[in-house]
Backbone as numpy.savetxt, mean C-alpha at the origin, in Angstrom:
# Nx Ny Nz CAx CAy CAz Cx Cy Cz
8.06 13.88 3.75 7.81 12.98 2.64 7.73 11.55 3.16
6.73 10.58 2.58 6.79 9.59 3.45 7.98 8.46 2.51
8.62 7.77 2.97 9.98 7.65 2.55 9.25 5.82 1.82
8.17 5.26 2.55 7.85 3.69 2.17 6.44 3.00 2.92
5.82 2.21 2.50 4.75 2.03 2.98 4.76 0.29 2.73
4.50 -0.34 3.63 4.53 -1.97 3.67 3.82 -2.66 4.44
2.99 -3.49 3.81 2.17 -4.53 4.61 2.74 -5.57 4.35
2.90 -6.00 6.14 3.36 -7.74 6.11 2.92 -8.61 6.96
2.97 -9.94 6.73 2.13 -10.42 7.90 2.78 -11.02 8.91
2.30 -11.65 10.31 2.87 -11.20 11.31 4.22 -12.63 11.58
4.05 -13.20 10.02 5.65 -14.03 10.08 6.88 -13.05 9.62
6.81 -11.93 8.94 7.64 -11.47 8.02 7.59 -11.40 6.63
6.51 -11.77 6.18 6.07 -12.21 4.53 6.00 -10.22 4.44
6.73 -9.72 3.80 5.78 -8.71 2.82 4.81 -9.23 2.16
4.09 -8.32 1.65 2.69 -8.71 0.97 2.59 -7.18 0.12
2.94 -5.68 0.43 3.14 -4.89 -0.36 4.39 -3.93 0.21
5.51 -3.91 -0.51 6.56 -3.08 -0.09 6.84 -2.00 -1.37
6.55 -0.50 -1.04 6.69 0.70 -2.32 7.48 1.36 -1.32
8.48 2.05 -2.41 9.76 2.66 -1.67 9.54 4.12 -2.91
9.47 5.48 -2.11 9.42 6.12 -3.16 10.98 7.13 -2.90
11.79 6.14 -2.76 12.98 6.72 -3.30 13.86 5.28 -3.53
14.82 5.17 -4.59 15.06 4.28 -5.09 16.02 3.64 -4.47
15.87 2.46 -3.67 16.76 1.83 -3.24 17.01 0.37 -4.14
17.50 -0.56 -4.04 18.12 -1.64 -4.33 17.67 -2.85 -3.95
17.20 -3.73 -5.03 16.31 -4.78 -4.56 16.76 -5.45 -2.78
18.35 -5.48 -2.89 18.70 -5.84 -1.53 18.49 -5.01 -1.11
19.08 -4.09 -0.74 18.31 -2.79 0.16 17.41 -2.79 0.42
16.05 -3.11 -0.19 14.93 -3.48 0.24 14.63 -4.63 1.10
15.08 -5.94 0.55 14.67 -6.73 1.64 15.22 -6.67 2.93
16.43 -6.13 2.96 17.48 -5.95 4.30 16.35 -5.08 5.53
15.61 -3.59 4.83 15.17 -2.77 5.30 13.76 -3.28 5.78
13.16 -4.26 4.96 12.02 -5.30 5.12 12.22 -5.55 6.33
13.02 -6.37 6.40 13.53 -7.09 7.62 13.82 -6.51 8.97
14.63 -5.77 8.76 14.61 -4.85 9.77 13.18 -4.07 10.63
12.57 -4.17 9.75 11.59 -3.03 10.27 10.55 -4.38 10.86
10.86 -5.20 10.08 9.72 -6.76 11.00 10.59 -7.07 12.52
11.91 -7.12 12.27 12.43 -7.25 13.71 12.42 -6.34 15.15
12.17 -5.35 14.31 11.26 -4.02 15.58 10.26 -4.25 15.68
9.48 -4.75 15.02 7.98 -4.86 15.19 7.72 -6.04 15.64
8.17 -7.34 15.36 7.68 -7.96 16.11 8.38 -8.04 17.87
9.14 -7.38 18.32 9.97 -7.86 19.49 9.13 -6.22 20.02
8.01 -5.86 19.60 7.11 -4.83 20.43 6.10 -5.25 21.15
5.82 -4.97 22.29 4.46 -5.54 22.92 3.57 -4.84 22.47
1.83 -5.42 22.86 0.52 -4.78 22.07 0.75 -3.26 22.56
1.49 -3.37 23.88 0.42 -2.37 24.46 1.54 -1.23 24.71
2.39 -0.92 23.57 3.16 0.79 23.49 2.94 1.07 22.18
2.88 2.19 22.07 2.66 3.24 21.13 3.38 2.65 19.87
2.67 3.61 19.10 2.83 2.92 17.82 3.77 3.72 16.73
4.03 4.52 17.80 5.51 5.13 16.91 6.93 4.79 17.27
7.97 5.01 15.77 9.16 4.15 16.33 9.91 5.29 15.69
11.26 5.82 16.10 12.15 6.43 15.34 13.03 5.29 14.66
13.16 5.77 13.54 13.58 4.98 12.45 15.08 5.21 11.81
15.99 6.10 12.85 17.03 6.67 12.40 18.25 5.28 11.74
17.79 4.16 12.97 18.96 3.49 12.86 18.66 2.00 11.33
17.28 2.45 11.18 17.09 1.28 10.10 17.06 2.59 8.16
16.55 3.41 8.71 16.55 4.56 7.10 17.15 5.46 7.14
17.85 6.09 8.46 18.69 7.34 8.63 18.06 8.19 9.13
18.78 9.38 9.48 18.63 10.26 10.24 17.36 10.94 10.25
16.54 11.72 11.48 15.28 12.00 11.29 14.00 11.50 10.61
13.92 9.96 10.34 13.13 9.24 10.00 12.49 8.27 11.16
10.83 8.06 10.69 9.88 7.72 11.55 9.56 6.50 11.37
8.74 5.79 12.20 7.77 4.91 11.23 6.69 4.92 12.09
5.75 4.16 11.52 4.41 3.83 12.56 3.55 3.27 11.71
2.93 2.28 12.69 2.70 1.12 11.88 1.34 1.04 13.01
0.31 -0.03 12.18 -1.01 -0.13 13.03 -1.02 -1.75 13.05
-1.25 -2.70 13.69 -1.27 -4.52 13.44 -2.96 -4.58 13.26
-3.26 -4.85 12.57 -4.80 -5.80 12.21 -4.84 -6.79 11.66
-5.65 -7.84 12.80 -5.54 -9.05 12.41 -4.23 -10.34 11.88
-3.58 -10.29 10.99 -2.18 -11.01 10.77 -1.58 -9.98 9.82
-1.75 -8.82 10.10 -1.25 -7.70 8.81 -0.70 -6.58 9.85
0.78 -6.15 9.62 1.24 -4.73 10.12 1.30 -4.22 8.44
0.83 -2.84 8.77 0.58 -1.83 8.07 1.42 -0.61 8.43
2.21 -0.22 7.53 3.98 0.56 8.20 3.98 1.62 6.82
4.08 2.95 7.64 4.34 3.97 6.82 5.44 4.80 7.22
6.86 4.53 6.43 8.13 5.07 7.24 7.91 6.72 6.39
8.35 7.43 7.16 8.25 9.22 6.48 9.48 9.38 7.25
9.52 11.41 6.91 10.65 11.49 7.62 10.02 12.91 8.33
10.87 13.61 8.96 10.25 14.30 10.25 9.74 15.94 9.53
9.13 16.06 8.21 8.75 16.79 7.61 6.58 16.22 8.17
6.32 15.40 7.68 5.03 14.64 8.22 4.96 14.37 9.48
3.74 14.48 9.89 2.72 14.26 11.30 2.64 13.31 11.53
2.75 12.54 12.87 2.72 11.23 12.89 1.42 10.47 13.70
0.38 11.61 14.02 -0.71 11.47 13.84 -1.46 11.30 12.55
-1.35 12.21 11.12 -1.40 12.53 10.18 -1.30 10.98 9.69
0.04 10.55 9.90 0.43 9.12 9.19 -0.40 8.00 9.61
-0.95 8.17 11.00 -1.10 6.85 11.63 -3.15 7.13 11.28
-3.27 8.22 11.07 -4.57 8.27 10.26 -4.51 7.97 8.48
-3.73 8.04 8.28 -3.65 7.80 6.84 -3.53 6.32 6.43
-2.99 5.67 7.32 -3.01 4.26 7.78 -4.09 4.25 7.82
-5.47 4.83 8.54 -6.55 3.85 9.03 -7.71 4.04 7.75
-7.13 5.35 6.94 -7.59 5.56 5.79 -7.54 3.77 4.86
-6.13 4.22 4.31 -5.82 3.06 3.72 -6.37 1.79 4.17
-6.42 1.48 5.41 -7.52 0.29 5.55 -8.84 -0.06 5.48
-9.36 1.36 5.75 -10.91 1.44 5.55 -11.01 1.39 4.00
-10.25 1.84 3.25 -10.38 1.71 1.91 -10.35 0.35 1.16
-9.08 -0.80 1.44 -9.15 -1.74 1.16 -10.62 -2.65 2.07
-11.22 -1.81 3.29 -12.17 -2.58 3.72 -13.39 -2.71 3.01
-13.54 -1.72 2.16 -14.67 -1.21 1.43 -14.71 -1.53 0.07
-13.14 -1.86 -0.43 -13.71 -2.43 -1.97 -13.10 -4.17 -1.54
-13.10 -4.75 -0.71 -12.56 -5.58 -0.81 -13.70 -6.70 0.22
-14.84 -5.64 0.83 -15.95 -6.50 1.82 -14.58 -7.24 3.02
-14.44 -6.70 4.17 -13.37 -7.26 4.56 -11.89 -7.88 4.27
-11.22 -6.57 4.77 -10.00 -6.89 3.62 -9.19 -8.34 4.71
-8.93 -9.27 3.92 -7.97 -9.88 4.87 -6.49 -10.46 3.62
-5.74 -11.12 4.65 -4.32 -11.52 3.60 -4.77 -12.09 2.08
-5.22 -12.96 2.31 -5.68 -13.32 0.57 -5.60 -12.15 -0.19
-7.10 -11.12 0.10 -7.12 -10.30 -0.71 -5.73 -9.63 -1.31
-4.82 -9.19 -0.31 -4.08 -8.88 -0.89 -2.87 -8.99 -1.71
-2.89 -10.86 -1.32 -1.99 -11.58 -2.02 -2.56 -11.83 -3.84
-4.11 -11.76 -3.64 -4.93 -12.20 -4.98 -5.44 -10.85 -5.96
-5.17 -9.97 -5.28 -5.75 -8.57 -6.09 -4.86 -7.63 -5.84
-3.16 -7.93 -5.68 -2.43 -6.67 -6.23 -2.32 -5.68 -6.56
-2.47 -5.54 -8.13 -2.43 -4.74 -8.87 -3.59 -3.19 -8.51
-4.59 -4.15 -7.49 -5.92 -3.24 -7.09 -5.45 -2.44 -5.84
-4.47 -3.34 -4.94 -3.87 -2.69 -4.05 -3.23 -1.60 -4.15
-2.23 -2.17 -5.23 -1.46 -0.85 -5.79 -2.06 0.41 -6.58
-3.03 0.20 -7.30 -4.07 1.15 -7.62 -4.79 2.32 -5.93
-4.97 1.56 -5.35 -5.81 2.40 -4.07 -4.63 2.95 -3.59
-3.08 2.14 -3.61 -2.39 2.73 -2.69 -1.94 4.72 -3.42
-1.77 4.60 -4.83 -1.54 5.50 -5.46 -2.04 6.40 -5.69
-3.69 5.96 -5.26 -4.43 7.19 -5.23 -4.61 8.18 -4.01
-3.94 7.27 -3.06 -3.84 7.88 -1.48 -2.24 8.73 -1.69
-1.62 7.97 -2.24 -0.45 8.49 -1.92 0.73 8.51 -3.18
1.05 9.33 -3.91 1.91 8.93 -5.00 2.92 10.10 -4.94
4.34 9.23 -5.16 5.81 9.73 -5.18 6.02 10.71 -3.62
5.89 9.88 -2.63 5.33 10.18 -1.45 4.80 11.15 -0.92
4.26 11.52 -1.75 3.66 12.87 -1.48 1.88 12.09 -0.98
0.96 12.72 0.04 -0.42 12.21 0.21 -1.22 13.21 -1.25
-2.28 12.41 -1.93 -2.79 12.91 -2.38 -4.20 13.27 -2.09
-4.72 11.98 -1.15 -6.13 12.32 -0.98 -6.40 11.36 0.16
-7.34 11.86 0.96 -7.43 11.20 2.42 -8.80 10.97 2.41
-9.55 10.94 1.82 -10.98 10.54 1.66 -11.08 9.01 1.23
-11.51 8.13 2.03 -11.17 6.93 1.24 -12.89 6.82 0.37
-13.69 7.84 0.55 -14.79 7.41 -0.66 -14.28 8.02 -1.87
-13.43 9.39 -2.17 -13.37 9.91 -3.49 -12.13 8.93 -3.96
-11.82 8.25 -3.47 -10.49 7.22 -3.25 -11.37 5.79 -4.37
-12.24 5.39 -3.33 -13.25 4.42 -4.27 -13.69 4.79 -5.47
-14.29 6.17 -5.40 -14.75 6.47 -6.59 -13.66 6.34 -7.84
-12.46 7.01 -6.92 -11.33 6.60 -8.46 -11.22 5.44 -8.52
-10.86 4.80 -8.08 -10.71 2.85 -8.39 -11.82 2.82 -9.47
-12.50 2.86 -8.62 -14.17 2.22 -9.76 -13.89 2.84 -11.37
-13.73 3.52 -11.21 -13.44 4.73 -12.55 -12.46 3.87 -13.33
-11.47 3.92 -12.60 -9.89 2.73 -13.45 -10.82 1.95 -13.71
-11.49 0.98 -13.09 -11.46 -0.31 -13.48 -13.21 -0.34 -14.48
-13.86 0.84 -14.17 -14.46 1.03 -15.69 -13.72 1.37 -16.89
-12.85 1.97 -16.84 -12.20 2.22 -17.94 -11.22 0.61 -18.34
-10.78 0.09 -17.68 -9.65 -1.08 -17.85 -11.19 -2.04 -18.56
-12.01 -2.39 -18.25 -13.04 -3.03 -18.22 -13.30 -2.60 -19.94
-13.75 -1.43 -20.07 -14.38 -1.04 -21.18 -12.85 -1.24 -22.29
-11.95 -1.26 -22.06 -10.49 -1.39 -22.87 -10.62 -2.45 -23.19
-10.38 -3.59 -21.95 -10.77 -5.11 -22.66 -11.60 -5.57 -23.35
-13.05 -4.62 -23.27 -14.10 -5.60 -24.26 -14.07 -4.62 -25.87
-13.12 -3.49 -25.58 -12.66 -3.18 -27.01 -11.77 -3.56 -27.70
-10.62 -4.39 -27.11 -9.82 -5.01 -27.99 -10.19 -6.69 -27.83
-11.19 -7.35 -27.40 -12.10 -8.55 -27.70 -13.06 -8.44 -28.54
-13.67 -7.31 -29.04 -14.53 -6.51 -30.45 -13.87 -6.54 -31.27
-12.51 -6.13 -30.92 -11.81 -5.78 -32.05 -10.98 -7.13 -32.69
-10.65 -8.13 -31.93 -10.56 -9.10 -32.53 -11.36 -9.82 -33.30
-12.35 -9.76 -32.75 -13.65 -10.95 -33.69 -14.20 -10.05 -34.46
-13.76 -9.12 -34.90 -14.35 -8.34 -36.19 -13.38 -8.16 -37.11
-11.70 -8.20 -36.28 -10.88 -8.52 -37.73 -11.04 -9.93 -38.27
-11.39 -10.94 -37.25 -11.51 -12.04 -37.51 -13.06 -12.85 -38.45
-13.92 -12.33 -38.62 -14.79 -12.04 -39.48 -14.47 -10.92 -40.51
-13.50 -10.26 -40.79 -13.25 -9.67 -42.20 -12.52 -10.25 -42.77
-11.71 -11.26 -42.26 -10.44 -12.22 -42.61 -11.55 -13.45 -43.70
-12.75 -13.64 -43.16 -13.08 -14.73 -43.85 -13.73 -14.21 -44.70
């Protein structure tokens, strides 16, 4: 099960931290932290897997990919592949690369909610759901036709109670 998934940039800023088991707002940033202080005191050039026993407990992984000013970190535990993970990573980026025309930090500081949308469709209650990052797009697009078509029905729906009012 993958235990958390976090992009941060290469000061320590999270930018998206989902924990799909419930820890504690401190607990979270403590574990934030931690996992930036392994990562950054790594050189480019070793592998990109870390055992994770001493920051999430026992038989837990992580592995993380750096692009550009962004580590991209998917902690699981030793049930998941850590090939598996470190492709699911490159998923997840090709995905934000593709609805986002080059994803860089902005984007993901300015379109959230879209992040969190793609991330859920890859992966929800840590379980993977889908590794295709086009049927991945196709769902986004879908949400945000539907969110789209919601808003201009309750903007109809105002200016038509608002013309029966007069």
């Amino acid at each position: 099960m993958i235990k958390s998934v976090m992009v941060m940039n290469t000061q320590g800023k999270p930018r998206l931290a989902k924990f799909y088991d419930f820890q504690p707002v401190e607990k979270q940033q403590e574990l934030i932290r931690s996992v930036f202080g392994v990562l950054c005191g790594r050189a480019d050039n070793v592998c990109n897997f870390v055992e994770a026993d001493s920051i999430f407990g026992p038989g837990t992984r992580l592995v993380y990919k750096h692009f550009a000013t962004l580590y991209f970190v998917f902690v699981f535990d030793s049930s998941e592949n850590e090939l598996a993970m470190l492709d699911l990573i490159q998923v997840f980026v090709e995905t934000l690369d593709k609805c986002f025309k080059n994803v860089c930090e902005l984007d993901i500081v300015y379109n959230y909610s879209k992040l969190h949308t793609i991330l859920d469709e890859i992966i929800f209650g840590g379980q993977v759901l889908e590794t295709s990052s086009i049927e991945v797009i196709k769902a986004v697009e879908e949400i945000s036709k539907l969110e789209s078509a919601s808003n201009a029905i309750a903007l109809v729906s105002k200016s038509v109670s608002g013309w029966r009012s007069r």
